[in-house]
Amino acid sequence: DTAVSQTPKYLVTQMGNDKSIKCEQNLGHDTMYWYKQDSKKFLKIMFSYNNKELIINETVPNRFSPKSPDKAHLNLHINSLELGDSAVYFCASIAGGGGAFFGQGTRLTVV
Amino acid sequence: AQSVTQLGSHVSVSEGALVLLRCNYSSSVPPYLFWYVQYPNQGLQLLLKYTSAATLVKGINGFEAEFKKSETSFHLTKPSAHMSDAAEYFCAVTPGGGATNKLIFGTGTLLAVQP
């Protein structure tokens, strides 16, 4: 039973399109994150939600809009996709005391 | 502000040799420190964590790390490398144990294991 699951695993789309990535965790954690991993494997934090409330927004373009319908879900919607958005996006769920549990990632390719 | 620096973006060892991956941290408050491993096309998996208890931390797959405050280091070691250890390794820091604290990653070290 997957602790943090993301869908889809791969996403190929054209510039200008709008797409969403879904994330669900069954660990009962209150805090979830979105990270972006670029081609050099650098992991950059994008957003963090705690119990459905946004607590961290790392100056991400407003084309990116996270939505948390409940504390087990944190979805990422991206408008007007650009070539530079191509990356692997990871969802993570974090427990108090540290330690993040990551999803398998969504590889987004914008063509 | 917190940060971690991983020295060496690529490390190559022979199978059976000692693995040493270096991580230095910067934190204005007592940090929690982590090592994660990422296998190709997969997510990150927690190897071990330091949460202000014992300074020598043992993790999965035979890895361990020692927190040295005087050196602001948290290096990852394994006595004998296996081929299956080949992966990307990330050091990470967060200020204290709150889940809402930012988890900041280093730039990663790619470990290659030669037969």
Coordinates of C-alpha atoms in Angstrom, one line a residue:
Chain A
D1 CA 0.0 0.0 0.0
T2 CA 1.8 3.1 -1.3
A3 CA 2.2 5.8 1.4
V4 CA 2.5 8.8 -1.0
S5 CA 1.1 8.3 -4.5
Q6 CA 1.4 10.7 -7.4
T7 CA -0.4 10.6 -10.7
P8 CA 0.5 10.7 -13.5
K9 CA 4.0 9.3 -13.4
Y10 CA 4.8 10.8 -16.8
L11 CA 3.2 13.8 -18.5
V12 CA 4.1 15.1 -21.9
T13 CA 2.3 18.2 -23.1
Q14 CA 2.6 21.2 -25.4
M15 CA 3.6 24.7 -24.4
G16 CA 0.7 26.8 -23.3
N17 CA -1.4 23.9 -22.0
D18 CA -2.8 23.6 -18.5
K19 CA -2.1 20.4 -16.5
S20 CA -2.6 19.0 -13.0
I21 CA -0.6 16.5 -10.9
K22 CA -2.4 14.8 -8.1
C23 CA -0.9 13.6 -4.8
E24 CA -2.4 11.6 -2.0
Q25 CA -0.9 10.3 1.3
N26 CA -2.3 7.7 3.6
L27 CA 0.1 8.4 6.5
G28 CA -2.1 10.7 8.4
H29 CA 0.4 13.5 8.3
D30 CA -0.7 17.1 8.5
T31 CA 2.1 18.6 6.3
M32 CA 2.7 18.1 2.6
Y33 CA 5.2 19.6 0.2
W34 CA 5.8 20.0 -3.5
Y35 CA 9.4 19.9 -4.7
K36 CA 10.8 20.5 -8.2
Q37 CA 13.9 18.5 -9.3
D38 CA 15.7 19.9 -12.3
S39 CA 17.9 18.1 -14.8
K40 CA 20.9 18.5 -12.4
K41 CA 19.0 16.7 -9.7
F42 CA 18.7 19.8 -7.6
L43 CA 15.6 19.7 -5.3
K44 CA 13.9 23.0 -4.9
I45 CA 11.0 23.5 -2.5
M46 CA 7.9 25.0 -4.1
F47 CA 5.0 24.9 -1.6
S48 CA 4.1 23.5 1.7
Y49 CA 0.6 22.9 3.2
N50 CA -0.2 22.2 6.8
N51 CA -3.7 20.8 7.3
K52 CA -5.0 22.4 4.1
E53 CA -3.4 25.8 4.8
L54 CA -0.5 27.2 2.7
I55 CA 2.5 27.8 4.9
I56 CA 5.4 28.0 2.4
N57 CA 5.4 29.6 -1.0
E58 CA 8.9 29.8 -2.4
T59 CA 8.3 32.6 -5.0
V60 CA 7.0 30.2 -7.5
P61 CA 5.3 31.8 -10.6
N62 CA 1.6 32.2 -10.1
R63 CA 1.0 29.9 -13.0
F64 CA 1.5 27.2 -10.4
S65 CA -1.4 26.8 -8.0
P66 CA -1.5 24.2 -5.3
K67 CA -4.8 23.0 -4.0
S68 CA -5.4 21.0 -0.9
P69 CA -9.0 19.7 -0.6
D70 CA -8.1 17.9 2.6
K71 CA -5.0 17.1 4.5
A72 CA -4.4 13.9 2.7
H73 CA -4.3 15.5 -0.7
L74 CA -2.1 18.2 -2.3
N75 CA -2.6 18.7 -6.0
L76 CA -0.6 21.0 -8.3
H77 CA -2.1 22.8 -11.2
I78 CA 0.1 24.5 -13.8
N79 CA -1.3 27.0 -16.3
S80 CA 0.3 28.1 -19.5
L81 CA 3.1 25.6 -19.4
E82 CA 6.5 26.7 -20.5
L83 CA 9.6 24.7 -21.7
G84 CA 11.4 25.6 -18.5
D85 CA 8.7 23.8 -16.5
S86 CA 10.1 20.5 -17.7
A87 CA 11.3 18.7 -14.6
V88 CA 10.4 16.0 -12.1
Y89 CA 7.9 17.1 -9.5
F90 CA 7.8 15.3 -6.2
C91 CA 5.2 15.4 -3.6
A92 CA 6.2 14.6 0.0
S93 CA 4.4 14.1 3.3
I94 CA 6.2 15.0 6.5
A95 CA 5.7 13.9 10.1
G96 CA 6.5 15.8 13.2
G97 CA 10.0 14.9 14.3
G98 CA 11.3 15.2 10.8
G99 CA 11.6 12.7 7.9
A100 CA 9.8 13.2 4.7
F101 CA 8.1 10.5 2.7
F102 CA 8.2 11.1 -1.1
G103 CA 6.1 10.0 -3.9
Q104 CA 7.6 8.4 -7.0
G105 CA 7.6 11.7 -8.9
T106 CA 5.9 13.0 -12.0
R107 CA 8.2 13.6 -15.0
L108 CA 6.8 16.6 -16.8
T109 CA 8.0 17.2 -20.3
V110 CA 6.9 20.3 -22.1
V111 CA 7.4 20.3 -25.9
Chain B
A1 CA 18.7 30.4 7.6
Q2 CA 19.6 26.7 7.1
S3 CA 21.6 25.1 4.3
V4 CA 23.7 22.1 3.6
T5 CA 26.7 21.7 1.4
Q6 CA 27.6 18.3 -0.1
L7 CA 31.3 18.1 -1.1
G8 CA 31.8 16.1 -4.3
S9 CA 29.0 15.8 -6.8
H10 CA 30.4 12.4 -7.9
V11 CA 32.1 9.8 -5.8
S12 CA 33.4 6.5 -7.2
V13 CA 34.4 3.6 -5.0
S14 CA 35.2 -0.1 -5.6
E15 CA 32.9 -2.8 -4.5
G16 CA 33.9 -3.7 -0.9
A17 CA 35.5 -0.3 -0.2
L18 CA 34.6 2.3 2.3
V19 CA 31.9 4.8 1.3
L20 CA 32.2 8.3 2.6
L21 CA 29.8 11.0 1.4
R22 CA 30.4 14.5 2.9
C23 CA 27.8 16.9 4.2
N24 CA 28.3 20.2 6.1
Y25 CA 25.4 22.2 7.4
S26 CA 24.7 25.7 8.4
S27 CA 21.9 26.4 10.9
S28 CA 21.1 29.2 13.3
V29 CA 19.2 26.8 15.5
P30 CA 19.9 23.2 16.5
P31 CA 19.2 21.3 13.3
Y32 CA 17.7 18.0 12.4
L33 CA 19.7 16.4 9.6
F34 CA 18.8 13.7 7.1
W35 CA 20.3 11.5 4.4
Y36 CA 18.1 10.4 1.5
V37 CA 18.9 8.1 -1.4
Q38 CA 17.4 8.3 -4.8
Y39 CA 17.6 5.4 -7.2
P40 CA 17.1 6.1 -10.9
N41 CA 13.6 7.1 -11.8
Q42 CA 12.4 6.8 -8.3
G43 CA 11.5 9.0 -5.4
L44 CA 13.7 9.8 -2.4
Q45 CA 14.0 7.3 0.4
L46 CA 15.0 8.2 3.9
L47 CA 18.3 6.5 4.9
L48 CA 18.7 8.0 8.4
K49 CA 18.1 11.0 10.5
Y50 CA 19.6 13.0 13.4
T51 CA 17.2 14.5 15.7
S52 CA 19.4 15.8 18.6
A53 CA 19.6 12.4 20.4
A54 CA 22.6 10.1 19.7
T55 CA 25.2 11.7 17.6
L56 CA 26.0 8.4 15.8
V57 CA 23.0 7.4 13.8
K58 CA 22.5 4.1 12.1
G59 CA 20.2 3.8 9.1
I60 CA 19.1 1.3 6.6
N61 CA 21.3 -0.7 4.2
G62 CA 24.3 -0.6 6.6
F63 CA 24.7 3.2 6.4
E64 CA 25.5 5.4 9.3
A65 CA 26.3 9.1 9.9
E66 CA 27.9 11.0 12.7
F67 CA 26.7 14.5 13.8
K68 CA 29.8 16.6 14.7
K69 CA 28.7 20.0 16.0
S70 CA 32.3 21.3 16.2
E71 CA 32.8 20.6 12.5
T72 CA 29.2 21.3 11.5
S73 CA 29.3 18.0 9.6
F74 CA 27.0 15.0 9.1
H75 CA 29.0 12.7 6.8
L76 CA 27.5 9.4 5.6
T77 CA 29.6 6.2 5.7
K78 CA 29.3 2.6 4.9
P79 CA 32.1 0.1 5.6
S80 CA 31.8 -1.9 2.5
A81 CA 30.1 -0.8 -0.7
H82 CA 27.8 -3.0 -2.7
M83 CA 26.9 -2.6 -6.3
S84 CA 23.3 -1.9 -5.2
D85 CA 24.4 1.2 -3.4
A86 CA 25.0 3.1 -6.7
A87 CA 22.5 6.0 -6.5
E88 CA 22.2 9.7 -5.8
Y89 CA 22.5 10.7 -2.2
F90 CA 21.1 13.8 -0.7
C91 CA 21.8 15.5 2.7
A92 CA 19.0 17.7 4.1
V93 CA 18.5 20.0 7.0
T94 CA 15.5 21.4 8.9
P95 CA 15.5 23.7 11.9
G96 CA 14.2 21.5 14.7
G97 CA 11.5 18.9 14.6
G98 CA 8.5 20.7 13.5
A99 CA 6.9 19.2 10.4
T100 CA 6.1 22.6 9.1
N101 CA 9.8 23.7 9.1
K102 CA 11.4 23.9 5.7
L103 CA 13.3 20.8 4.6
I104 CA 16.3 22.0 2.6
F105 CA 18.3 19.7 0.4
G106 CA 21.9 19.7 -0.7
T107 CA 22.8 19.4 -4.3
G108 CA 23.3 15.7 -4.2
T109 CA 26.3 13.2 -4.6
L110 CA 26.2 10.6 -7.2
L111 CA 27.8 7.4 -5.9
A112 CA 29.2 5.0 -8.5
V113 CA 30.4 1.5 -7.4
Q114 CA 32.9 -0.2 -9.6
P115 CA 33.1 -4.0 -9.7

